[in-house]
Structure formats: C-alpha cells, structure tokens
Short mmCIF file of C-alpha atoms in Angstrom, two decimals:
data_model
loop_
_atom_site.label_atom_id
_atom_site.label_comp_id
_atom_site.label_asym_id
_atom_site.label_seq_id
_atom_site.Cartn_x
_atom_site.Cartn_y
_atom_site.Cartn_z
CA MET A 363 0.00 0.00 0.00
CA LYS A 364 2.82 2.35 0.85
CA ARG A 365 4.43 1.73 -2.55
CA LEU A 366 1.10 2.31 -4.39
CA SER A 367 0.53 5.54 -2.46
CA SER A 368 4.00 6.72 -3.40
CA VAL A 369 3.36 5.96 -7.05
CA LEU A 370 0.06 7.85 -6.93
CA VAL A 371 1.73 10.85 -5.33
CA ILE A 372 4.42 10.86 -8.03
CA LEU A 373 1.77 10.61 -10.77
CA VAL A 374 -0.21 13.50 -9.28
CA LEU A 375 2.94 15.61 -9.05
CA LEU A 376 3.84 14.81 -12.65
CA ILE A 377 0.32 15.74 -13.82
CA LEU A 378 0.43 19.02 -11.89
CA ALA A 379 3.85 19.79 -13.31
CA ALA A 380 2.60 19.06 -16.83
CA CYS A 381 -0.39 21.34 -16.30
CA GLY A 382 1.94 24.08 -15.12
CA GLU A 383 4.13 23.62 -18.19
CA ASP A 384 1.09 23.78 -20.49
CA LYS A 385 -0.05 27.03 -18.88
CA SER A 386 3.42 28.53 -19.20
CA ASP A 387 3.67 27.49 -22.85
CA SER A 388 0.22 28.92 -23.52
CA ASN A 389 1.19 32.22 -21.92
CA LYS A 390 4.36 32.36 -23.98
CA GLU A 391 2.41 31.70 -27.17
CA ASN A 392 0.20 34.67 -26.34
CA GLY A 393 3.17 36.91 -25.50
CA ASN A 394 1.95 37.19 -21.91
CA GLU A 395 4.39 35.18 -19.84
CA ASP A 396 4.75 38.10 -17.40
CA ASN A 397 1.08 39.17 -17.26
CA GLN A 398 1.62 42.00 -19.71
CA LEU A 399 -0.61 43.76 -22.19
CA LYS A 400 1.35 44.49 -25.35
CA VAL A 401 -0.31 47.28 -27.29
CA ALA A 402 0.84 48.43 -30.72
CA ILE A 403 0.37 52.14 -31.43
CA ILE A 404 1.06 53.66 -34.81
CA GLN A 405 2.61 56.97 -33.75
CA GLN A 406 4.78 58.29 -30.97
CA PRO A 407 3.23 60.87 -28.62
CA SER A 408 4.82 64.31 -28.75
CA THR A 409 4.64 64.51 -24.94
CA PHE A 410 3.21 62.73 -21.92
CA ASP A 411 1.95 66.02 -20.44
CA PRO A 412 -1.85 66.16 -20.99
CA HIS A 413 -2.12 69.83 -19.97
CA MET A 414 -0.17 70.77 -23.10
CA THR A 415 -1.89 68.99 -25.99
CA SER A 416 -5.10 67.74 -27.56
CA GLU A 417 -3.18 64.98 -29.36
CA SER A 418 -5.24 61.77 -29.38
CA ILE A 419 -2.31 59.43 -28.83
CA VAL A 420 -1.28 61.35 -25.71
CA ARG A 421 -4.75 60.90 -24.25
CA ASP A 422 -4.98 57.24 -25.27
CA THR A 423 -1.80 56.38 -23.38
CA SER A 424 -1.78 58.87 -20.49
CA VAL A 425 -5.44 58.34 -19.51
CA ASN A 426 -4.24 55.21 -17.70
CA VAL A 427 -1.81 57.28 -15.60
CA TYR A 428 -3.60 60.56 -14.87
CA GLU A 429 -7.01 61.36 -13.43
CA THR A 430 -9.15 64.48 -13.13
CA LEU A 431 -11.54 65.96 -10.57
CA ILE A 432 -14.48 65.33 -12.90
CA THR A 433 -14.65 62.79 -15.71
CA LEU A 434 -17.10 61.36 -18.26
CA ASN A 435 -19.39 58.38 -17.83
CA ALA A 436 -20.56 56.15 -20.68
CA ASP A 437 -23.30 58.67 -21.56
CA TYR A 438 -20.65 61.41 -21.92
CA GLN A 439 -22.00 63.15 -18.83
CA PRO A 440 -19.70 64.72 -16.20
CA VAL A 441 -19.38 62.80 -12.93
CA THR A 442 -16.98 62.91 -9.99
CA MET A 443 -13.61 61.11 -10.06
CA LEU A 444 -10.93 62.55 -7.75
CA ALA A 445 -13.61 64.78 -6.25
CA GLU A 446 -15.82 62.89 -3.82
CA SER A 447 -18.57 65.45 -4.29
CA VAL A 448 -19.24 68.81 -5.94
CA ASP A 449 -21.67 71.47 -4.77
CA GLU A 450 -22.88 74.30 -7.01
CA SER A 451 -24.09 77.57 -5.51
CA GLU A 452 -27.61 78.79 -6.30
CA ASP A 453 -26.28 81.50 -8.63
CA GLY A 454 -24.04 79.00 -10.45
CA LYS A 455 -20.87 81.02 -9.78
CA VAL A 456 -19.24 78.88 -7.08
CA TYR A 457 -18.34 75.18 -7.28
CA THR A 458 -17.03 73.48 -4.15
CA PHE A 459 -15.11 70.24 -4.67
CA LYS A 460 -14.64 67.92 -1.71
CA LEU A 461 -11.66 65.71 -2.52
CA ARG A 462 -11.47 61.99 -1.89
CA GLU A 463 -9.16 61.35 1.03
CA GLY A 464 -6.41 58.73 0.96
CA VAL A 465 -5.76 59.02 -2.81
CA LYS A 466 -2.05 58.56 -3.47
CA PHE A 467 0.17 59.74 -6.26
CA HIS A 468 2.53 57.25 -7.87
CA ASN A 469 5.41 58.70 -5.81
CA GLY A 470 3.60 57.68 -2.60
CA LYS A 471 2.44 61.17 -1.61
CA GLU A 472 -1.21 61.70 -0.68
CA MET A 473 -3.15 64.03 -2.97
CA THR A 474 -4.37 67.18 -1.20
CA SER A 475 -5.89 70.49 -2.19
CA GLU A 476 -2.46 72.09 -2.75
CA ASP A 477 -1.77 69.61 -5.57
CA VAL A 478 -5.20 70.15 -7.11
CA LEU A 479 -4.81 73.93 -6.87
CA ALA A 480 -1.40 73.85 -8.60
CA SER A 481 -2.69 71.48 -11.29
CA MET A 482 -5.84 73.45 -12.07
CA ASN A 483 -4.00 76.78 -12.21
CA ARG A 484 -1.41 75.34 -14.60
CA TRP A 485 -4.15 73.79 -16.75
CA LYS A 486 -5.99 77.11 -16.84
CA GLU A 487 -2.80 78.75 -18.09
CA LYS A 488 -1.71 76.11 -20.62
CA SER A 489 -4.95 74.86 -22.15
CA PRO A 490 -6.37 77.09 -24.93
CA ILE A 491 -9.81 75.75 -24.05
CA ALA A 492 -9.41 76.78 -20.41
CA ARG A 493 -7.90 80.15 -21.34
CA GLU A 494 -10.80 80.92 -23.64
CA ASN A 495 -13.56 79.80 -21.29
CA LEU A 496 -12.24 80.18 -17.73
CA ASP A 497 -9.80 83.07 -18.11
CA THR A 498 -11.27 85.11 -15.23
CA ALA A 499 -12.14 82.12 -13.04
CA THR A 500 -10.12 81.46 -9.88
CA PHE A 501 -9.39 78.33 -7.89
CA GLU A 502 -8.70 78.39 -4.16
CA ALA A 503 -7.95 75.78 -1.52
CA THR A 504 -10.06 76.32 1.59
CA ASP A 505 -8.76 73.33 3.56
CA GLU A 506 -6.65 70.22 3.00
CA TYR A 507 -9.38 68.41 1.06
CA THR A 508 -11.52 71.24 -0.37
CA VAL A 509 -11.04 73.28 -3.55
CA VAL A 510 -13.37 76.05 -4.68
CA LEU A 511 -13.87 77.36 -8.21
CA ASN A 512 -15.16 80.94 -8.44
CA LEU A 513 -16.69 82.23 -11.69
CA GLU A 514 -17.55 85.79 -12.66
CA LYS A 515 -20.67 84.50 -14.41
CA SER A 516 -22.47 81.18 -14.31
CA ARG A 517 -21.96 78.77 -17.23
CA LEU A 518 -23.95 75.88 -18.63
CA ASP A 519 -20.84 73.81 -19.24
CA THR A 520 -18.56 74.26 -16.22
CA LEU A 521 -18.39 70.60 -15.23
CA GLU A 522 -18.08 69.49 -18.87
CA LEU A 523 -15.01 71.71 -19.22
CA LEU A 524 -13.48 70.12 -16.12
CA ALA A 525 -14.19 66.66 -17.58
CA GLY A 526 -12.68 67.56 -20.96
CA GLN A 527 -10.14 65.19 -22.46
CA ASP A 528 -8.50 67.63 -24.89
CA TYR A 529 -5.80 69.41 -22.86
CA ALA A 530 -7.05 67.31 -19.95
CA PRO A 531 -6.99 68.97 -16.49
CA ALA A 532 -4.93 66.14 -15.01
CA ILE A 533 -4.03 66.30 -11.34
CA MET A 534 -0.29 66.10 -10.64
CA PRO A 535 1.86 66.67 -7.54
CA LYS A 536 2.48 70.34 -6.76
CA GLU A 537 6.26 69.92 -6.76
CA ILE A 538 6.27 68.38 -10.26
CA ILE A 539 4.39 71.40 -11.61
CA GLU A 540 6.66 73.87 -9.83
CA GLU A 541 9.75 72.13 -11.17
CA ALA A 542 8.40 72.31 -14.75
CA GLY A 543 7.84 76.06 -14.65
CA GLU A 544 6.86 77.17 -18.15
CA GLU A 545 8.11 73.93 -19.74
CA PHE A 546 6.63 70.45 -20.15
CA VAL A 547 6.65 68.35 -17.00
CA SER A 548 9.62 65.98 -16.94
CA GLU A 549 8.20 63.49 -14.42
CA PHE A 550 4.92 61.81 -15.27
CA ILE A 551 3.19 61.19 -11.95
CA GLY A 552 -0.55 60.83 -11.56
CA THR A 553 -3.08 58.95 -9.43
CA GLY A 554 -4.32 56.42 -12.01
CA PRO A 555 -4.34 52.61 -11.89
CA PHE A 556 -1.08 52.44 -13.86
CA LYS A 557 2.12 54.38 -13.28
CA PHE A 558 4.69 55.55 -15.78
CA GLU A 559 7.91 53.50 -15.85
CA GLU A 560 9.87 54.25 -19.01
CA TRP A 561 9.69 55.86 -22.44
CA LYS A 562 12.20 54.56 -24.94
CA GLN A 563 11.93 56.96 -27.87
CA ASP A 564 10.55 55.42 -31.07
CA GLN A 565 10.32 52.02 -29.36
CA TYR A 566 7.90 51.77 -26.44
CA ILE A 567 6.23 53.35 -23.42
CA HIS A 568 6.09 51.15 -20.33
CA LEU A 569 3.44 51.45 -17.60
CA SER A 570 3.09 49.22 -14.55
CA ALA A 571 0.25 48.48 -12.14
CA PHE A 572 0.04 50.92 -9.21
CA GLU A 573 -0.37 48.77 -6.11
CA ASP A 574 -1.65 51.62 -3.93
CA TYR A 575 -4.31 52.77 -6.38
CA ALA A 576 -7.44 54.07 -4.62
CA ALA A 577 -10.36 52.77 -6.66
CA VAL A 578 -13.84 54.26 -6.57
CA ASP A 579 -16.45 51.96 -5.06
CA ALA A 580 -18.87 52.10 -7.98
CA PRO A 581 -19.42 50.08 -11.17
CA ALA A 582 -17.11 50.89 -14.09
CA ASP A 583 -18.87 53.42 -16.33
CA GLY A 584 -17.03 55.07 -19.22
CA LEU A 585 -14.02 56.82 -17.69
CA SER A 586 -15.63 56.72 -14.25
CA GLY A 587 -16.29 54.10 -11.61
CA LYS A 588 -14.06 51.28 -10.47
CA LYS A 589 -10.72 50.88 -12.19
CA GLU A 590 -8.54 47.81 -11.67
CA ALA A 591 -5.08 47.11 -13.02
CA LEU A 592 -5.57 43.44 -13.91
CA VAL A 593 -2.20 43.12 -15.62
CA ASP A 594 1.21 43.88 -14.14
CA ASP A 595 2.52 45.84 -17.10
CA ILE A 596 1.39 47.63 -20.24
CA TYR A 597 3.80 48.18 -23.11
CA PHE A 598 2.79 50.59 -25.86
CA TYR A 599 4.99 49.58 -28.79
CA ILE A 600 5.44 52.34 -31.35
CA THR A 601 4.81 50.53 -34.64
CA LYS A 602 4.54 53.02 -37.47
CA ASP A 603 4.24 50.44 -40.24
CA THR A 604 0.72 48.99 -40.42
CA SER A 605 1.98 45.79 -42.08
CA THR A 606 4.29 45.15 -39.13
CA LEU A 607 1.45 45.94 -36.75
CA LEU A 608 -0.88 43.51 -38.52
CA ALA A 609 1.71 40.72 -38.60
CA GLY A 610 2.45 41.24 -34.90
CA LEU A 611 -1.22 41.07 -34.00
CA GLN A 612 -1.76 37.90 -36.01
CA SER A 613 1.30 36.17 -34.56
CA GLY A 614 0.49 37.13 -30.96
CA GLU A 615 3.48 39.45 -30.62
CA PHE A 616 0.91 42.16 -29.83
CA ASP A 617 -2.26 41.65 -27.80
CA ILE A 618 -4.00 44.82 -28.94
CA ALA A 619 -3.78 47.20 -31.87
CA GLY A 620 -4.33 50.37 -29.87
CA THR A 621 -4.53 52.64 -32.87
CA SER A 622 -6.03 52.07 -36.28
CA ILE A 623 -4.92 48.81 -37.88
CA GLY A 624 -5.09 50.33 -41.35
CA PHE A 625 -8.32 50.40 -43.27
CA ASN A 626 -6.88 48.32 -46.11
CA ASN A 627 -6.47 45.50 -43.54
CA TYR A 628 -10.14 45.52 -42.58
CA GLU A 629 -11.15 42.34 -44.47
CA ILE A 630 -8.08 40.43 -43.28
CA ILE A 631 -8.71 41.20 -39.63
CA LYS A 632 -12.47 40.69 -39.88
CA ASN A 633 -11.92 37.16 -41.19
CA ASP A 634 -9.24 36.13 -38.66
CA PRO A 635 -10.84 33.80 -36.05
CA ASN A 636 -8.19 34.68 -33.43
CA ILE A 637 -8.85 38.41 -33.51
CA ASP A 638 -11.79 40.55 -32.44
CA ILE A 639 -12.30 43.81 -34.31
CA TYR A 640 -13.81 46.95 -32.78
CA SER A 641 -15.01 50.03 -34.63
CA ALA A 642 -15.45 53.42 -32.98
CA TYR A 643 -15.23 57.06 -34.04
CA PHE A 644 -12.60 59.45 -32.74
CA GLY A 645 -13.88 62.71 -34.22
CA THR A 646 -13.99 64.49 -37.54
CA MET A 647 -11.55 64.80 -40.43
CA ASN A 648 -11.13 68.33 -41.70
CA LEU A 649 -9.30 70.70 -43.98
CA VAL A 650 -8.28 73.73 -41.90
CA TYR A 651 -7.80 77.14 -43.48
CA ASN A 652 -5.03 79.52 -42.37
CA LYS A 653 -7.11 82.64 -41.87
CA LYS A 654 -4.20 84.78 -40.67
CA THR A 655 -1.94 84.91 -43.73
CA GLY A 656 -2.14 83.86 -47.36
CA PRO A 657 -4.97 83.39 -49.87
CA PHE A 658 -7.48 81.85 -47.46
CA LYS A 659 -7.85 85.04 -45.49
CA ASP A 660 -10.38 85.69 -48.27
CA ILE A 661 -13.72 84.01 -47.55
CA LYS A 662 -14.30 83.54 -51.28
CA MET A 663 -11.24 81.28 -51.49
CA ARG A 664 -12.46 79.26 -48.52
CA GLU A 665 -15.89 78.98 -50.10
CA ALA A 666 -14.36 77.91 -53.40
CA VAL A 667 -12.54 75.00 -51.77
CA ASN A 668 -15.55 74.00 -49.68
CA ILE A 669 -17.92 74.12 -52.66
CA GLY A 670 -15.56 72.46 -55.14
CA LEU A 671 -14.40 69.42 -53.17
CA ASN A 672 -15.93 65.99 -53.74
CA VAL A 673 -16.07 64.76 -50.16
CA ASP A 674 -17.37 61.29 -51.12
CA ASP A 675 -14.19 60.58 -53.07
CA ILE A 676 -12.00 62.06 -50.33
CA MET A 677 -13.46 59.87 -47.58
CA LEU A 678 -13.52 56.70 -49.68
CA SER A 679 -9.89 57.18 -50.70
CA ALA A 680 -8.84 57.35 -47.07
CA PHE A 681 -11.00 54.70 -45.44
CA ALA A 682 -11.57 52.20 -48.28
CA TYR A 683 -14.97 50.90 -47.10
CA GLU A 684 -18.15 52.99 -47.03
CA GLU A 685 -19.40 51.03 -44.01
CA LEU A 686 -16.53 52.31 -41.87
CA TYR A 687 -16.89 56.09 -41.99
CA LYS A 688 -19.81 58.51 -41.65
CA MET A 689 -20.58 61.44 -43.90
CA ASN A 690 -21.33 64.05 -41.29
CA SER A 691 -21.65 67.83 -41.14
CA SER A 692 -22.25 68.18 -37.39
CA TYR A 693 -19.43 69.59 -35.29
CA ILE A 694 -20.72 67.56 -32.31
CA ASN A 695 -21.01 63.76 -32.14
CA GLU A 696 -24.54 62.43 -32.63
CA ASN A 697 -24.23 60.54 -29.31
CA VAL A 698 -24.08 63.87 -27.45
CA LYS A 699 -27.82 64.45 -27.60
CA ASN A 700 -27.80 67.88 -25.94
CA TRP A 701 -25.66 69.53 -28.63
CA TYR A 702 -25.89 67.51 -31.86
CA SER A 703 -26.99 69.81 -34.69
CA GLU A 704 -27.63 69.56 -38.43
CA GLU A 705 -27.59 73.31 -39.04
CA GLY A 706 -25.48 74.30 -42.05
CA LYS A 707 -25.67 70.88 -43.68
CA GLU A 708 -26.70 72.49 -47.00
CA ALA A 709 -23.14 73.84 -47.28
CA TYR A 710 -21.64 70.35 -46.83
CA ASN A 711 -20.27 68.29 -49.74
CA GLN A 712 -21.65 70.49 -52.54
CA ASN A 713 -19.24 69.15 -55.19
CA ASP A 714 -19.86 72.06 -57.58
CA GLN A 715 -16.64 72.67 -59.53
CA GLU A 716 -18.02 75.36 -61.86
CA LYS A 717 -19.23 77.52 -58.99
CA ALA A 718 -15.88 77.01 -57.23
CA LYS A 719 -13.95 78.19 -60.30
CA GLN A 720 -16.10 81.29 -60.49
CA LEU A 721 -15.36 82.13 -56.84
CA ILE A 722 -11.62 81.63 -57.41
CA LYS A 723 -11.81 84.09 -60.30
CA GLU A 724 -13.74 86.60 -58.18
CA ALA A 725 -11.14 86.30 -55.42
CA GLY A 726 -8.42 87.31 -57.87
CA TYR A 727 -6.27 84.24 -57.23
CA ASP A 728 -3.14 84.56 -59.40
CA GLY A 729 -1.69 81.06 -59.20
CA GLU A 730 0.52 81.57 -56.15
CA GLU A 731 1.75 78.38 -54.51
CA ILE A 732 -0.56 76.98 -51.84
CA LYS A 733 1.09 74.86 -49.13
CA LEU A 734 -1.00 71.92 -47.94
CA LEU A 735 0.38 70.62 -44.64
CA THR A 736 0.02 66.93 -43.78
CA SER A 737 1.82 63.92 -42.27
CA ARG A 738 2.52 60.38 -43.43
CA ASP A 739 2.68 59.14 -39.82
CA ILE A 740 -1.12 58.91 -39.97
CA GLN A 741 -1.73 57.37 -43.37
CA TYR A 742 -5.27 58.64 -43.93
CA HIS A 743 -4.09 62.22 -43.37
CA TYR A 744 -1.67 61.77 -46.24
CA ASP A 745 -4.19 59.91 -48.42
CA ILE A 746 -6.73 62.68 -47.95
CA ALA A 747 -4.13 65.36 -48.70
CA VAL A 748 -3.20 63.68 -51.99
CA VAL A 749 -6.84 63.61 -53.16
CA VAL A 750 -7.48 67.19 -52.00
CA GLN A 751 -4.35 68.33 -53.84
CA GLU A 752 -5.53 66.72 -57.08
CA GLN A 753 -9.07 68.08 -56.77
CA LEU A 754 -7.82 71.62 -56.09
CA LYS A 755 -5.45 71.41 -59.06
CA GLN A 756 -8.48 70.59 -61.20
CA LEU A 757 -10.02 73.83 -59.92
CA GLY A 758 -6.93 75.76 -61.03
CA MET A 759 -5.03 76.03 -57.72
CA ASN A 760 -1.26 75.52 -57.50
CA VAL A 761 -1.07 73.19 -54.50
CA LYS A 762 2.11 71.71 -53.04
CA LEU A 763 2.13 69.04 -50.32
CA GLU A 764 4.24 69.80 -47.24
CA VAL A 765 4.79 66.39 -45.61
CA TYR A 766 6.26 66.06 -42.10
CA ASP A 767 6.55 63.52 -39.33
CA TRP A 768 3.75 63.97 -36.81
CA ALA A 769 5.65 65.92 -34.16
CA SER A 770 7.05 68.33 -36.77
CA HIS A 771 3.60 68.62 -38.38
CA LEU A 772 2.17 69.89 -35.09
CA GLU A 773 5.07 72.30 -34.64
CA VAL A 774 4.76 73.71 -38.17
CA ARG A 775 0.98 74.03 -37.82
CA ASP A 776 1.54 76.58 -35.05
CA ASN A 777 3.43 78.86 -37.45
CA PRO A 778 1.05 80.82 -39.74
CA ASP A 779 3.85 81.64 -42.19
CA GLU A 780 4.51 77.99 -43.05
CA TRP A 781 1.20 76.74 -44.48
CA HIS A 782 -2.12 77.69 -46.04
CA LEU A 783 -4.19 74.49 -45.73
CA SER A 784 -3.77 71.63 -43.26
CA THR A 785 -5.36 68.24 -42.75
CA ALA A 786 -6.60 67.92 -39.17
CA GLY A 787 -8.37 65.22 -37.24
CA LEU A 788 -10.35 66.90 -34.48
CA ASN A 789 -11.56 64.97 -31.46
CA PHE A 790 -15.21 64.87 -30.54
CA ALA A 791 -16.17 67.35 -27.82
CA THR A 792 -19.07 67.14 -25.40
CA THR A 793 -19.91 70.89 -25.51
CA PRO A 794 -19.47 73.62 -28.15
CA SER A 795 -17.00 75.54 -25.97
CA GLN A 796 -14.53 72.64 -26.17
CA LEU A 797 -14.30 72.73 -29.97
CA VAL A 798 -10.75 73.83 -30.68
CA SER A 799 -11.63 74.77 -34.26
CA LEU A 800 -13.80 77.60 -32.90
CA ASN A 801 -11.15 78.77 -30.46
CA PRO A 802 -9.22 81.90 -31.54
CA ASN A 803 -6.06 80.54 -29.88
CA TRP A 804 -5.94 77.38 -32.00
CA SER A 805 -4.07 76.88 -35.29
CA GLY A 806 -6.09 78.37 -38.12
CA TRP A 807 -6.48 81.61 -36.19
CA LEU A 808 -10.17 82.36 -36.04
CA ASP A 809 -10.62 86.04 -36.92
CA ASP A 810 -14.30 86.73 -36.39
CA GLN A 811 -16.31 88.61 -33.78
CA LYS A 812 -19.65 86.85 -34.11
CA ILE A 813 -18.39 83.33 -33.25
CA PRO A 814 -16.90 84.20 -29.84
CA GLU A 815 -19.91 86.40 -29.06
CA LEU A 816 -22.31 83.56 -29.83
CA MET A 817 -20.16 81.11 -27.89
CA LYS A 818 -20.26 83.42 -24.87
CA SER A 819 -24.05 83.64 -25.16
CA ILE A 820 -24.28 79.84 -25.27
CA THR A 821 -22.25 79.33 -22.12
CA GLU A 822 -24.16 82.05 -20.26
CA ALA A 823 -27.61 80.92 -21.40
CA ASP A 824 -30.26 80.46 -18.72
CA SER A 825 -31.29 77.04 -19.96
CA LEU A 826 -30.08 74.18 -22.12
CA GLU A 827 -32.90 74.89 -24.60
CA GLU A 828 -31.73 78.48 -25.02
CA GLY A 829 -28.11 77.36 -25.34
CA LYS A 830 -28.98 74.74 -27.96
CA ALA A 831 -30.83 77.28 -30.12
CA LEU A 832 -27.80 79.57 -30.01
CA TRP A 833 -25.52 76.67 -30.90
CA ASP A 834 -27.68 75.86 -33.93
CA GLU A 835 -27.24 79.47 -35.01
CA LEU A 836 -23.47 79.34 -34.50
CA GLN A 837 -22.93 76.11 -36.42
CA GLY A 838 -25.08 77.39 -39.30
CA TYR A 839 -23.07 80.62 -39.37
CA ALA A 840 -19.77 78.73 -39.33
CA TRP A 841 -20.79 76.62 -42.34
CA ASN A 842 -22.53 79.26 -44.42
CA GLU A 843 -20.78 82.53 -43.66
CA TYR A 844 -17.36 82.07 -42.06
CA LEU A 845 -15.90 78.59 -42.83
CA PRO A 846 -13.08 78.14 -40.31
CA LEU A 847 -12.60 74.71 -41.91
CA THR A 848 -14.23 72.21 -44.22
CA GLN A 849 -15.40 69.13 -42.38
CA PHE A 850 -15.32 65.86 -44.32
CA GLY A 851 -16.99 63.43 -41.92
CA SER A 852 -16.67 61.21 -38.86
CA VAL A 853 -13.43 59.23 -38.79
CA PRO A 854 -13.38 55.58 -37.77
CA VAL A 855 -10.85 54.02 -35.47
CA LEU A 856 -10.39 50.33 -36.21
CA LEU A 857 -9.13 48.67 -33.06
CA ALA A 858 -8.37 44.99 -32.76
CA ALA A 859 -7.38 42.56 -30.03
CA ARG A 860 -6.51 38.91 -29.70
CA ASN A 861 -9.65 37.11 -28.61
CA ASN A 862 -8.13 36.09 -25.29
CA VAL A 863 -8.15 39.74 -24.21
CA GLU A 864 -11.19 40.41 -22.03
CA GLY A 865 -12.68 43.45 -20.35
CA LEU A 866 -11.87 46.09 -22.98
CA THR A 867 -14.10 49.17 -22.95
CA ILE A 868 -14.40 50.63 -26.45
CA MET A 869 -16.42 53.78 -27.11
CA ASP A 870 -16.37 56.78 -29.39
CA ARG A 871 -13.96 59.44 -28.28
CA PRO A 872 -13.29 61.13 -26.00
CA ILE A 873 -13.40 57.79 -24.15
CA LEU A 874 -12.21 55.22 -26.74
CA MET A 875 -10.16 52.45 -25.02
CA PRO A 876 -8.88 52.75 -21.44
CA LEU A 877 -6.90 49.66 -20.41
CA TRP A 878 -7.93 49.28 -16.81
CA ASN A 879 -10.27 46.33 -16.17
CA ALA A 880 -8.72 44.55 -19.20
CA GLU A 881 -6.90 41.25 -18.83
CA ILE A 882 -5.68 38.23 -20.72
CA LYS A 883 -7.43 34.93 -20.14
#
C-alpha cells in the first residue's frame, strides 16, 4: 500500500507539473508570460503632459496614468472622479469640490488640495480651451481636502469643461508642476491605476500596475467608476508600419492594436478567427484654413474650396470601405444628444466645380503656390491630402504638399507663415466651448467677432434649450458665412485585439479604449 501511495503521489505531481508547463507554454504563445498587455500604437506621442496637448495618442496612453476631478461616464455626462462630491451655488458662480481622502500619487504622496490647486492653475494657463472659457475664473484651496472654483458669471458647461479630455486637467503633484515652470513636466506622476515607468523613444512606453491605487467603489462606467489594473505591465509599442502591426497582432506578438490597424487591412482582420475587431469614431476629419496669412484670409477662397471638393471621393480614398466612416456635417457627435446639430448641412459636400472656379476668379487668385500641410505618420491624413491636392489642381489652384513627421507637423501648424491648408483630425467634444476649431487661440487663427460672441451667449444661457438654439445658429453661421474649416466626416478608429483579451471598454472618443479592467485569459 505504501508503494502504491508513493506511485500515486508521483503521478499526481507529474500531472500538476505538466499542467503548469502547459499554462506557461500557452502564456508564452500569447506573448503574456509576465502578465503584460502588449499594445501596438502607430505613432509616438509628442509629450506625456496632458495639460499641453489635444493629441489623441497622448490621451490614449496617459489616460491610464492621470485622473481628473471630474470625468465622463458612458453617456458622456460629467461625474466625480478625484472629487468625492461637488456642490454648485444657487447662482451658479461657485463650485465646491470635496476631494477623496487617501488618494495617493505614484510617488507615494497623498493628494491634497495644494496639488489640485497647482494642477488646475497650470491647466488654466496652458490649455487654450481653459484660457478661452475660464480666463477670469479662480481656484482656491479652503482646507486640506476642499477646492473652490469661483466664476464671474455662471456657465452651462462648467463641469463638462473640467471633464474635458482635450488638454485634460490632469491632477499632478504640486512639486512636479513647480519644477516644470513654463516647460513640459519631466516626471509623469498621476493617481491612475497604472504608473509611468519608461519611455524609450521610437520604441515603447512602459506602464506598470500601481499597487496603492485608490479605486472608486462604484461600477465601471465610461471613464468613471471602479478601475482595476488586472495586468502587471502595459507596453505601448510604437509601430509606425501597419503591415508590421498587422503581422504582430496575427502572430500574438501584440495583444492589442491600440490605434487604427489600417483600413486596407479591414477584411483580413475581420476574417481572422483569433482576432476581435472593434469600430469606434474618434472625431472628424477636416481641412483647416489659415485665416491669418495667405490666400485663405479671403472668404471667397475658402468657399471655393468647400464648394468644389468631392467629399465622397476624399473619404472613400482614405477609409476604403463605405461602411466604416460617416458622412457628417455636425461639429458635435450624434451621441451627445444635448448639442448635436444639423444646421449648415446644406453647405456640406456640394461638389460644384463650376461655382468654385467662379469664386476663385472673383477672389483674384493669381496662381501663387498653396502649401497643404500633412503627415505620413497617420496614413489617412496623407491619403486625404493627396486627393485634395488633385481636386484643387483641377479647380486651377497651385497646390504643393508639405509632408512632415507627426511631431514636426504639429510644430509647423503653429506657425502661420509655413502653411495655407492643413489636414486635421479633431476629437469629438461634449460641448461647443470645447471645440478647438472655434477657439481663436488654435491653429487656423479664427478672426471673427460673431463666433466668440455667440459662444459666450451659449455658455451664459439660462437654460439648455436656449443654449442649444444659439448653438444651432453658430454652427449654421460657421458653415454658411465664415468657414473656419471644411469638415469631411466622422473618422473611424479600427481597433483589434486577440480574442483572449477580455474586459476592454471601447467607445467613441473622448473615451475610446482605457486599459484598466482589461486582462488576458
């Protein structure tokens, strides 16, 4: 009996060992031997400082590291995050934020009102959206866990501004902000479920699970609710070639394609049984006019381009399949019910070349070179620019492509002497005041009195109904009388993941794909 028992014990141990080996081999096959999520992204962020940019890739990566006082739920409504509660005064001019206690930064320090005060004041200075809308507002810390926002006038959209994801009002330690001064922060420390570890330029960004993360005791809901780091590490691998990205996803080298997989790969991915494909919309694709210098200071030249372009051909050339993109004239996403508008749609996609040529003649255009700024780092930007160039040449314009890497593209776009037209993907906003294209401080240089006056009236309206009517008027005016840009339509983001990845939340921007609550089974 003793010998039989010994044999049984040995057999059980061998079986357990074999099971362990199988699990290890399986993990290695899936590239997850160390409980990692390996995410391929197609461009390198220009910074990891969310106060300083509206760049989508910065938000997509840094949203796992930084948090804000107020954030967005799955219905794109503002809800508390680092604030435990918020009280609004009867006149709408004072907001009192009670902070959650015991929330730690990634350096081990507890978050207090002094950190929030420093963060919000820096955000108010750096963000063009905050400068335009909250210029005269003041923040003050009244005790260790209370921050008060004082407004000169009440606004309809105060909490939406504080939940904005473009130039996000991320909360950072006071000392990190003071050390940065006027520059970008050099240490990336937040309160989120993952902490920053390393950024190897042009190779990867490494985040790791934050063991002391203070989760909210509420169901996960958009960017709000409970967040759990269910993997030990996240690696964002910068993979600029879509063929390499696709091959890596198919082989298991990557778990997730965290930026678009390339629209020409749609059928391949859709038919791969090991991969799940997700489609969402990040915002709108546009042609921005430089209204400060050059030929497009003249509204007739802007109208000529807008009237003469064949938007159907432009969108199809970039996104390959009609089922992927949306022809759309609204500046606000259709999911944001309070502000979606169809005003001005009669000016959209007119495709009238003869009328365009007549306007060019009336404008007195003499054939001067027109610089069209774009980047090949985002392929559909370049594809769109090529088609726009050809269509404008057919109208008689002398258009030259100015092609840069993405970081240089953003830098050049801030210089009005370097370009006349620019491709631009603009993120969806949850209120009109967050639309950078209607902000005088943004590239393109809005030079119009009526738009900021209407925007001010919207934010100071007594009711949502009144504000919505004013927004309808503004969008109609922008399309029919001013034309800060020509909008082409809603741009898809094709995301994909190996089918052993579970728990991904995928939504239209500004939420898209946070990586907390995701894991590999």
